[in-house]
C-alpha positions as a Python dict, from the first residue, in 0.01 Angstrom:
ca = {
    (1, 'M'): (0, 0, 0),
    (2, 'N'): (133, 343, -96),
    (3, 'L'): (132, 555, 220),
    (4, 'D'): (238, 877, 45),
    (5, 'L'): (36, 1136, 235),
    (6, 'V'): (-119, 1320, -60),
    (7, 'T'): (-207, 999, -244),
    (8, 'L'): (-341, 824, 64),
    (9, 'S'): (-547, 1124, 172),
    (10, 'G'): (-713, 1131, -167),
    (11, 'R'): (-798, 762, -157),
    (12, 'L'): (-944, 797, 192),
    (13, 'A'): (-1151, 1095, 78),
    (14, 'R'): (-1291, 894, -216),
    (15, 'R'): (-1361, 598, 18),
    (16, 'E'): (-1140, 373, -191),
    (17, 'L'): (-979, 269, 136),
    (18, 'S'): (-1101, 269, 493),
    (19, 'A'): (-889, 403, 777),
    (20, 'V'): (-907, 58, 940),
    (21, 'E'): (-760, -102, 628),
    (22, 'V'): (-480, 153, 629),
    (23, 'V'): (-395, 102, 997),
    (24, 'E'): (-410, -274, 969),
    (25, 'A'): (-169, -257, 674),
    (26, 'C'): (65, -30, 873),
    (27, 'L'): (61, -259, 1176),
    (28, 'A'): (138, -559, 956),
    (29, 'R'): (428, -377, 789),
    (30, 'I'): (563, -260, 1125),
    (31, 'E'): (554, -617, 1256),
    (32, 'R'): (746, -738, 951),
    (33, 'A'): (999, -455, 954),
    (34, 'Q'): (1064, -418, 1327),
    (35, 'P'): (1319, -702, 1369),
    (36, 'A'): (1539, -558, 1094),
    (37, 'L'): (1474, -183, 1129),
    (38, 'N'): (1382, -128, 1494),
    (39, 'A'): (1214, 199, 1399),
    (40, 'F'): (949, 190, 1673),
    (41, 'R'): (989, 207, 2049),
    (42, 'E'): (623, 135, 2129),
    (43, 'V'): (326, 66, 1904),
    (44, 'D'): (-25, 151, 2024),
    (45, 'A'): (-216, -92, 1801),
    (46, 'E'): (-534, -83, 2008),
    (47, 'G'): (-548, 297, 2019),
    (48, 'A'): (-469, 329, 1648),
    (49, 'L'): (-743, 85, 1546),
    (50, 'A'): (-995, 259, 1771),
    (51, 'A'): (-908, 594, 1610),
    (52, 'A'): (-936, 436, 1265),
    (53, 'R'): (-1283, 303, 1340),
    (54, 'A'): (-1388, 648, 1461),
    (55, 'S'): (-1251, 801, 1140),
    (56, 'D'): (-1449, 557, 926),
    (57, 'R'): (-1771, 636, 1116),
    (58, 'R'): (-1749, 1009, 1041),
    (59, 'A'): (-1988, 1125, 773),
    (60, 'Q'): (-1747, 1399, 674),
    (61, 'R'): (-1368, 1398, 702),
    (62, 'L'): (-1213, 1645, 945),
    (63, 'G'): (-946, 1739, 692),
    (64, 'P'): (-671, 1594, 472),
    (65, 'L'): (-508, 1414, 766),
    (66, 'D'): (-821, 1228, 874),
    (67, 'G'): (-736, 857, 876),
    (68, 'V'): (-367, 917, 797),
    (69, 'P'): (-117, 711, 1005),
    (70, 'V'): (144, 911, 1201),
    (71, 'A'): (446, 810, 1411),
    (72, 'V'): (584, 1026, 1693),
    (73, 'K'): (937, 1057, 1830),
    (74, 'A'): (971, 920, 2182),
    (75, 'N'): (1052, 1256, 2343),
    (76, 'I'): (709, 1395, 2244),
    (77, 'D'): (412, 1324, 2472),
    (78, 'V'): (142, 1091, 2342),
    (79, 'E'): (-145, 1036, 2581),
    (80, 'G'): (-122, 691, 2736),
    (81, 'L'): (242, 628, 2640),
    (82, 'V'): (552, 681, 2853),
    (83, 'T'): (779, 954, 2714),
    (84, 'R'): (1109, 768, 2737),
    (85, 'S'): (1320, 1011, 2530),
    (86, 'G'): (1554, 729, 2437),
    (87, 'L'): (1660, 671, 2798),
    (88, 'G'): (1623, 370, 3023),
    (89, 'P'): (1325, 348, 3262),
    (90, 'R'): (1304, 648, 3495),
    (91, 'G'): (984, 561, 3677),
    (92, 'K'): (782, 799, 3458),
    (93, 'N'): (407, 754, 3427),
    (94, 'P'): (227, 752, 3091),
    (95, 'A'): (151, 1099, 2958),
    (96, 'T'): (-193, 1224, 3060),
    (97, 'Q'): (-233, 1439, 2749),
    (98, 'D'): (-86, 1482, 2406),
    (99, 'A'): (190, 1728, 2325),
    (100, 'A'): (58, 2038, 2149),
    (101, 'A'): (174, 1921, 1804),
    (102, 'V'): (27, 1573, 1852),
    (103, 'G'): (-300, 1729, 1967),
    (104, 'R'): (-321, 1939, 1652),
    (105, 'L'): (-274, 1634, 1434),
    (106, 'R'): (-521, 1426, 1631),
    (107, 'A'): (-781, 1705, 1614),
    (108, 'E'): (-763, 1674, 1233),
    (109, 'G'): (-823, 1298, 1251),
    (110, 'A'): (-463, 1179, 1219),
    (111, 'I'): (-405, 834, 1368),
    (112, 'I'): (-113, 798, 1608),
    (113, 'L'): (64, 463, 1567),
    (114, 'G'): (308, 499, 1855),
    (115, 'H'): (651, 620, 1961),
    (116, 'T'): (960, 584, 1742),
    (117, 'N'): (1312, 499, 1852),
    (118, 'M'): (1556, 788, 1890),
    (119, 'H'): (1911, 874, 1989),
    (120, 'E'): (1951, 869, 2366),
    (121, 'G'): (1830, 1195, 2518),
    (122, 'A'): (1815, 1350, 2168),
    (123, 'L'): (2185, 1433, 2205),
    (124, 'G'): (2343, 1266, 1905),
    (125, 'A'): (2297, 1188, 1537),
    (126, 'T'): (2330, 811, 1485),
    (127, 'N'): (2026, 655, 1660),
    (128, 'D'): (2252, 383, 1800),
    (129, 'N'): (2054, 360, 2122),
    (130, 'P'): (2209, 160, 2411),
    (131, 'H'): (1872, 98, 2576),
    (132, 'D'): (1639, 30, 2285),
    (133, 'G'): (1882, -91, 2020),
    (134, 'R'): (1998, 80, 1703),
    (135, 'T'): (1761, 180, 1427),
    (136, 'H'): (1890, 77, 1085),
    (137, 'N'): (1865, 286, 771),
    (138, 'P'): (1595, 142, 542),
    (139, 'R'): (1816, 223, 243),
    (140, 'R'): (2106, 12, 372),
    (141, 'H'): (2097, -218, 671),
    (142, 'G'): (2390, -167, 906),
    (143, 'C'): (2403, 206, 839),
    (144, 'T'): (2275, 488, 1056),
    (145, 'P'): (1940, 649, 972),
    (146, 'G'): (2072, 968, 1131),
    (147, 'G'): (1951, 1120, 1452),
    (148, 'S'): (1822, 1209, 1685),
    (149, 'S'): (1489, 1157, 1502),
    (150, 'G'): (1622, 848, 1325),
    (151, 'G'): (1333, 621, 1415),
    (152, 'S'): (1082, 870, 1275),
    (153, 'A'): (1277, 903, 950),
    (154, 'A'): (1321, 528, 915),
    (155, 'A'): (949, 468, 972),
    (156, 'V'): (857, 709, 693),
    (157, 'A'): (1128, 587, 455),
    (158, 'A'): (1023, 224, 507),
    (159, 'N'): (660, 314, 429),
    (160, 'L'): (541, 223, 778),
    (161, 'C'): (349, 551, 814),
    (162, 'S'): (266, 857, 606),
    (163, 'L'): (408, 1117, 841),
    (164, 'A'): (620, 1136, 1153),
    (165, 'L'): (704, 1400, 1409),
    (166, 'G'): (1059, 1462, 1520),
    (167, 'T'): (1250, 1731, 1703),
    (168, 'D'): (1533, 1936, 1558),
    (169, 'T'): (1791, 2107, 1782),
    (170, 'M'): (2086, 2131, 1545),
    (171, 'G'): (1961, 1921, 1256),
    (172, 'S'): (1788, 1625, 1416),
    (173, 'V'): (1496, 1627, 1170),
    (174, 'R'): (1691, 1729, 859),
    (175, 'L'): (1989, 1494, 902),
    (176, 'P'): (1785, 1172, 924),
    (177, 'A'): (1566, 1297, 639),
    (178, 'A'): (1879, 1336, 424),
    (179, 'Y'): (2028, 999, 522),
    (180, 'C'): (1699, 814, 464),
    (181, 'G'): (1599, 986, 138),
    (182, 'I'): (1285, 1164, 258),
    (183, 'A'): (1182, 1523, 336),
    (184, 'G'): (1214, 1688, 677),
    (185, 'F'): (1116, 2038, 783),
    (186, 'K'): (1238, 2257, 1069),
    (187, 'P'): (1003, 2557, 1095),
    (188, 'T'): (1080, 2904, 1221),
    (189, 'R'): (1159, 2893, 1592),
    (190, 'G'): (838, 2892, 1794),
    (191, 'L'): (601, 2851, 1499),
    (192, 'I'): (509, 2500, 1613),
    (193, 'D'): (435, 2477, 1985),
    (194, 'N'): (698, 2270, 2171),
    (195, 'G'): (462, 2207, 2462),
    (196, 'G'): (477, 1846, 2579),
    (197, 'V'): (827, 1786, 2442),
    (198, 'E'): (1112, 1684, 2674),
    (199, 'P'): (1363, 1966, 2619),
    (200, 'L'): (1725, 1945, 2520),
    (201, 'C'): (1810, 2310, 2450),
    (202, 'R'): (1509, 2541, 2463),
    (203, 'R'): (1671, 2808, 2249),
    (204, 'L'): (1731, 2564, 1963),
    (205, 'D'): (1467, 2290, 2004),
    (206, 'Q'): (1186, 2277, 1748),
    (207, 'V'): (925, 2014, 1662),
    (208, 'G'): (927, 1934, 1292),
    (209, 'P'): (755, 1686, 1058),
    (210, 'L'): (906, 1424, 829),
    (211, 'A'): (733, 1280, 522),
    (212, 'G'): (817, 1120, 191),
    (213, 'R'): (804, 1440, -10),
    (214, 'A'): (803, 1815, 34),
    (215, 'S'): (450, 1820, -107),
    (216, 'D'): (341, 1601, 187),
    (217, 'L'): (498, 1845, 433),
    (218, 'A'): (310, 2132, 271),
    (219, 'V'): (-16, 1955, 355),
    (220, 'V'): (84, 1917, 719),
    (221, 'F'): (203, 2276, 749),
    (222, 'A'): (-140, 2435, 799),
    (223, 'T'): (-241, 2179, 1062),
    (224, 'L'): (71, 2220, 1274),
    (225, 'T'): (107, 2596, 1245),
    (226, 'G'): (-237, 2740, 1171),
    (227, 'Q'): (-87, 2918, 871),
    (228, 'S'): (-201, 2870, 513),
    (229, 'P'): (48, 2730, 263),
    (230, 'H'): (127, 2912, -62),
    (231, 'R'): (-158, 2865, -307),
    (232, 'R'): (73, 2893, -604),
    (233, 'L'): (416, 2741, -633),
    (234, 'P'): (687, 2997, -706),
    (235, 'E'): (863, 2973, -1041),
    (236, 'I'): (1227, 2871, -1036),
    (237, 'E'): (1298, 3121, -1310),
    (238, 'G'): (1422, 3439, -1143),
    (239, 'M'): (1454, 3279, -799),
    (240, 'R'): (1764, 3412, -620),
    (241, 'I'): (1943, 3117, -460),
    (242, 'G'): (2239, 3183, -235),
    (243, 'C'): (2544, 2957, -229),
    (244, 'L'): (2734, 3002, 98),
    (245, 'A'): (3110, 3046, 64),
    (246, 'E'): (3167, 2903, 412),
    (247, 'C'): (3052, 2561, 288),
    (248, 'D'): (3410, 2525, 167),
    (249, 'Q'): (3514, 2493, 533),
    (250, 'V'): (3317, 2167, 556),
    (251, 'A'): (3466, 1856, 397),
    (252, 'L'): (3198, 1709, 169),
    (253, 'D'): (3196, 1348, 54),
    (254, 'D'): (3234, 1320, -322),
    (255, 'D'): (2882, 1177, -364),
    (256, 'V'): (2733, 1466, -171),
    (257, 'R'): (2927, 1732, -359),
    (258, 'R'): (2839, 1578, -695),
    (259, 'A'): (2466, 1548, -618),
    (260, 'F'): (2451, 1901, -476),
    (261, 'E'): (2635, 2061, -768),
    (262, 'N'): (2426, 1870, -1021),
    (263, 'S'): (2106, 1989, -853),
    (264, 'L'): (2224, 2350, -851),
    (265, 'Y'): (2314, 2318, -1220),
    (266, 'R'): (1965, 2189, -1302),
    (267, 'L'): (1804, 2471, -1106),
    (268, 'Q'): (2023, 2723, -1286),
    (269, 'Q'): (1921, 2570, -1621),
    (270, 'A'): (1559, 2616, -1511),
    (271, 'G'): (1621, 2989, -1465),
    (272, 'A'): (1736, 3023, -1104),
    (273, 'E'): (1990, 3295, -1033),
    (274, 'L'): (2277, 3154, -825),
    (275, 'R'): (2449, 3408, -606),
    (276, 'D'): (2763, 3362, -399),
    (277, 'V'): (2707, 3487, -43),
    (278, 'S'): (2912, 3490, 274),
    (279, 'I'): (2862, 3543, 647),
    (280, 'A'): (3148, 3741, 797),
    (281, 'G'): (3316, 3546, 1075),
    (282, 'F'): (3099, 3237, 1035),
    (283, 'E'): (3289, 2917, 1112),
    (284, 'P'): (3050, 2620, 1089),
    (285, 'G'): (3245, 2391, 1321),
    (286, 'K'): (3274, 2653, 1595),
    (287, 'V'): (2904, 2739, 1579),
    (288, 'R'): (2815, 2371, 1594),
    (289, 'R'): (3035, 2326, 1902),
    (290, 'A'): (2877, 2633, 2064),
    (291, 'G'): (2530, 2490, 2015),
    (292, 'L'): (2640, 2152, 2144),
    (293, 'L'): (2784, 2307, 2460),
    (294, 'L'): (2459, 2488, 2534),
    (295, 'A'): (2265, 2165, 2477),
    (296, 'E'): (2497, 1966, 2705),
    (297, 'A'): (2475, 2226, 2981),
    (298, 'E'): (2097, 2259, 2966),
    (299, 'A'): (2046, 1883, 2942),
    (300, 'A'): (2270, 1833, 3246),
    (301, 'A'): (2046, 2061, 3451),
    (302, 'H'): (1724, 1909, 3314),
    (303, 'F'): (1824, 1549, 3386),
    (304, 'A'): (2004, 1611, 3718),
    (305, 'A'): (1727, 1473, 3940),
    (306, 'D'): (1670, 1170, 3717),
    (307, 'R'): (2041, 1091, 3724),
    (308, 'L'): (2036, 1088, 4103),
    (309, 'N'): (1727, 871, 4128),
    (310, 'H'): (1773, 647, 3822),
    (311, 'P'): (2142, 642, 3724),
    (312, 'E'): (2090, 312, 3540),
    (313, 'A'): (1869, 496, 3288),
    (314, 'F'): (2173, 679, 3149),
    (315, 'S'): (2448, 520, 2942),
    (316, 'S'): (2811, 595, 3016),
    (317, 'D'): (2844, 791, 2690),
    (318, 'F'): (2543, 1009, 2762),
    (319, 'T'): (2656, 1056, 3122),
    (320, 'A'): (2993, 1181, 2999),
    (321, 'L'): (2824, 1440, 2776),
    (322, 'L'): (2607, 1558, 3065),
    (323, 'D'): (2906, 1578, 3298),
    (324, 'Y'): (3090, 1787, 3042),
    (325, 'G'): (2797, 2027, 3020),
    (326, 'A'): (2751, 2039, 3396),
    (327, 'H'): (3111, 2150, 3446),
    (328, 'A'): (3121, 2409, 3168),
    (329, 'D'): (3222, 2742, 3324),
    (330, 'R'): (3013, 3053, 3279),
    (331, 'S'): (3262, 3228, 3053),
    (332, 'R'): (3255, 2942, 2801),
    (333, 'L'): (2877, 2936, 2804),
    (334, 'A'): (2867, 3314, 2760),
    (335, 'D'): (3107, 3285, 2465),
    (336, 'A'): (2886, 3018, 2309),
    (337, 'E'): (2576, 3236, 2349),
    (338, 'R'): (2763, 3531, 2199),
    (339, 'R'): (2873, 3332, 1894),
    (340, 'I'): (2519, 3211, 1836),
    (341, 'D'): (2378, 3563, 1876),
    (342, 'E'): (2624, 3701, 1623),
    (343, 'T'): (2544, 3427, 1372),
    (344, 'E'): (2171, 3479, 1410),
    (345, 'R'): (2203, 3851, 1339),
    (346, 'S'): (2424, 3787, 1036),
    (347, 'V'): (2187, 3537, 879),
    (348, 'D'): (1904, 3790, 867),
    (349, 'T'): (2106, 4019, 643),
    (350, 'L'): (2165, 3744, 387),
    (351, 'F'): (1806, 3755, 272),
    (352, 'D'): (1835, 4114, 158),
    (353, 'Q'): (2030, 3964, -135),
    (354, 'I'): (1861, 3626, -191),
    (355, 'D'): (1528, 3447, -164),
    (356, 'L'): (1665, 3117, -36),
    (357, 'L'): (1996, 2974, 79),
    (358, 'A'): (2091, 2632, -63),
    (359, 'L'): (2326, 2395, 120),
    (360, 'P'): (2387, 2023, 134),
    (361, 'T'): (2199, 1892, 437),
    (362, 'A'): (2479, 1664, 559),
    (363, 'P'): (2842, 1654, 451),
    (364, 'Q'): (2821, 1276, 410),
    (365, 'T'): (2574, 1002, 325),
    (366, 'A'): (2464, 744, 581),
    (367, 'F'): (2765, 561, 725),
    (368, 'P'): (2796, 217, 888),
    (369, 'F'): (2753, 183, 1262),
    (370, 'S'): (3096, 20, 1261),
    (371, 'E'): (3255, 355, 1170),
    (372, 'T'): (3314, 645, 1407),
    (373, 'A'): (3047, 911, 1363),
    (374, 'P'): (3185, 1216, 1180),
    (375, 'E'): (3211, 1524, 1401),
    (376, 'N'): (3090, 1752, 1122),
    (377, 'Q'): (2747, 1595, 1071),
    (378, 'A'): (2563, 1908, 1186),
    (379, 'D'): (2801, 2169, 1044),
    (380, 'L'): (2557, 2260, 764),
    (381, 'T'): (2230, 2227, 957),
    (382, 'V'): (2335, 2431, 1260),
    (383, 'L'): (2309, 2761, 1070),
    (384, 'A'): (1929, 2754, 1043),
    (385, 'S'): (1903, 2626, 1400),
    (386, 'V'): (2093, 2911, 1562),
    (387, 'A'): (1919, 3163, 1335),
    (388, 'G'): (1575, 3025, 1424),
    (389, 'A'): (1508, 3018, 1050),
    (390, 'P'): (1291, 2774, 852),
    (391, 'A'): (1480, 2499, 671),
    (392, 'I'): (1387, 2189, 477),
    (393, 'S'): (1584, 1890, 356),
    (394, 'L'): (1455, 1729, 39),
    (395, 'P'): (1603, 1428, -137),
    (396, 'I'): (1787, 1487, -462),
    (397, 'P'): (1908, 1243, -728),
    (398, 'S'): (2229, 1067, -619),
    (399, 'V'): (2444, 778, -737),
    (400, 'D'): (2425, 553, -431),
    (401, 'L'): (2289, 639, -87),
    (402, 'P'): (2048, 934, -47),
    (403, 'V'): (2166, 1295, -42),
    (404, 'G'): (1968, 1589, 94),
    (405, 'L'): (1939, 1941, -45),
    (406, 'Q'): (1877, 2192, 233),
    (407, 'L'): (1686, 2514, 167),
    (408, 'V'): (1694, 2787, 432),
    (409, 'G'): (1465, 3091, 428),
    (410, 'R'): (1427, 3419, 607),
    (411, 'H'): (1283, 3404, 959),
    (412, 'G'): (906, 3356, 917),
    (413, 'A'): (922, 3261, 547),
    (414, 'D'): (815, 2901, 612),
    (415, 'A'): (546, 2893, 345),
    (416, 'L'): (791, 3014, 82),
    (417, 'V'): (1051, 2753, 180),
    (418, 'L'): (795, 2474, 152),
    (419, 'A'): (648, 2598, -174),
    (420, 'A'): (991, 2640, -331),
    (421, 'A'): (1086, 2289, -215),
    (422, 'V'): (776, 2144, -380),
    (423, 'R'): (862, 2323, -705),
    (424, 'M'): (1224, 2204, -691),
    (425, 'E'): (1112, 1852, -610),
    (426, 'L'): (919, 1851, -938),
    (427, 'E'): (1209, 2002, -1131),
    (428, 'L'): (1477, 1770, -993),
    (429, 'G'): (1267, 1459, -1041),
    (430, 'F'): (1357, 1253, -736),
    (431, 'V'): (1168, 921, -743),
    (432, 'Y'): (1086, 747, -413),
    (433, 'Q'): (1146, 371, -401),
    (434, 'D'): (996, 154, -126),
    (435, 'P'): (1293, -25, 37),
    (436, 'M'): (1077, -264, 239),
    (437, 'D'): (1175, -581, 58),
    (438, 'E'): (1544, -501, 103),
    (439, 'T'): (1531, -442, 477),
    (440, 'T'): (1325, -731, 607),
    (441, 'P'): (1413, -1100, 624),
}
């Protein structure tokens, strides 16, 4: 069954499928895929089927998401499920209400399948979880799906659901989207309510959706934000696309560089105006380390009581990160804040010259768990995070493993970013392939 959101929504609207049929198909696929992928932490089959039956009984659909199956990252509250956040048991009770973003989806009839696996504490980008096991990339078993929203990305990429929610602090929605060959969107800071999400770094955290295509994300946009999407897609001809000079500071894998340059060439052939731009003083690695320090320090304070009461819930690696943050002196934290402030101010001025900024999403494609995780994974996603700007990763044609094209817009220009991504998706011609048969025994 094709779970592409736009296609599925249309079939549900025409009553070609029932919501119960859709959920039953999802549950069967999850059961088949789970041993190989480990994308889910907890599946609420009973609750999903009950919601599906309620959807089928409605005389009129609540909206385009009515009857559509959704997965939710395990640091986002879902009523009746324990918000584990990728940690071991901490004696937490099941959530008594949905997180704000989950509530918005459920109010439109979306069906929540359960919690997805994630990187421990949302502080990392491999999804190699010591408590719940690693989630494998549906495109190549044994490779990372990215993190920290890796389970959400893997669930979408493996066609186990139509849509998933993740959280993005320094790229944790966009990186797994790029590695898994799907689309992931980080909205303008604060546009989607973070209520009911276990925090990592409040300044940088943002709930964001993942789906197979940018066009699917455009459908979800209005539900999650209350804003209307662009009614007309912008033309590529005349679009001013910025190419950031500081990308040269980040070592790109050959496959990534080739796919990115080929995509820019095709956009230029379609009439886009490519402009070289620069941010004075911007050093991607230093900004990424500044954001990481703030996240480590804030996470150390947030989890302090849990560490005292349930030390077994924290791995030695995660404990070391928290200890590092807990002992960071005030001057280093102040320097990190200052660097982030300066970068945020500089980004705003870029959009006086351009409509959108184009970057590779990740410097590399998905790598095996047997390899050491590259330190520079978030060097190209951190810019939009510290600027609080909207950014999307969409899959682009590549030779082997998936590559993501990242589009960043001016603060508040979310609808433009999404609409431009949909237009580029059509122009670049990426074709989704269901990897299910390749990832299950």
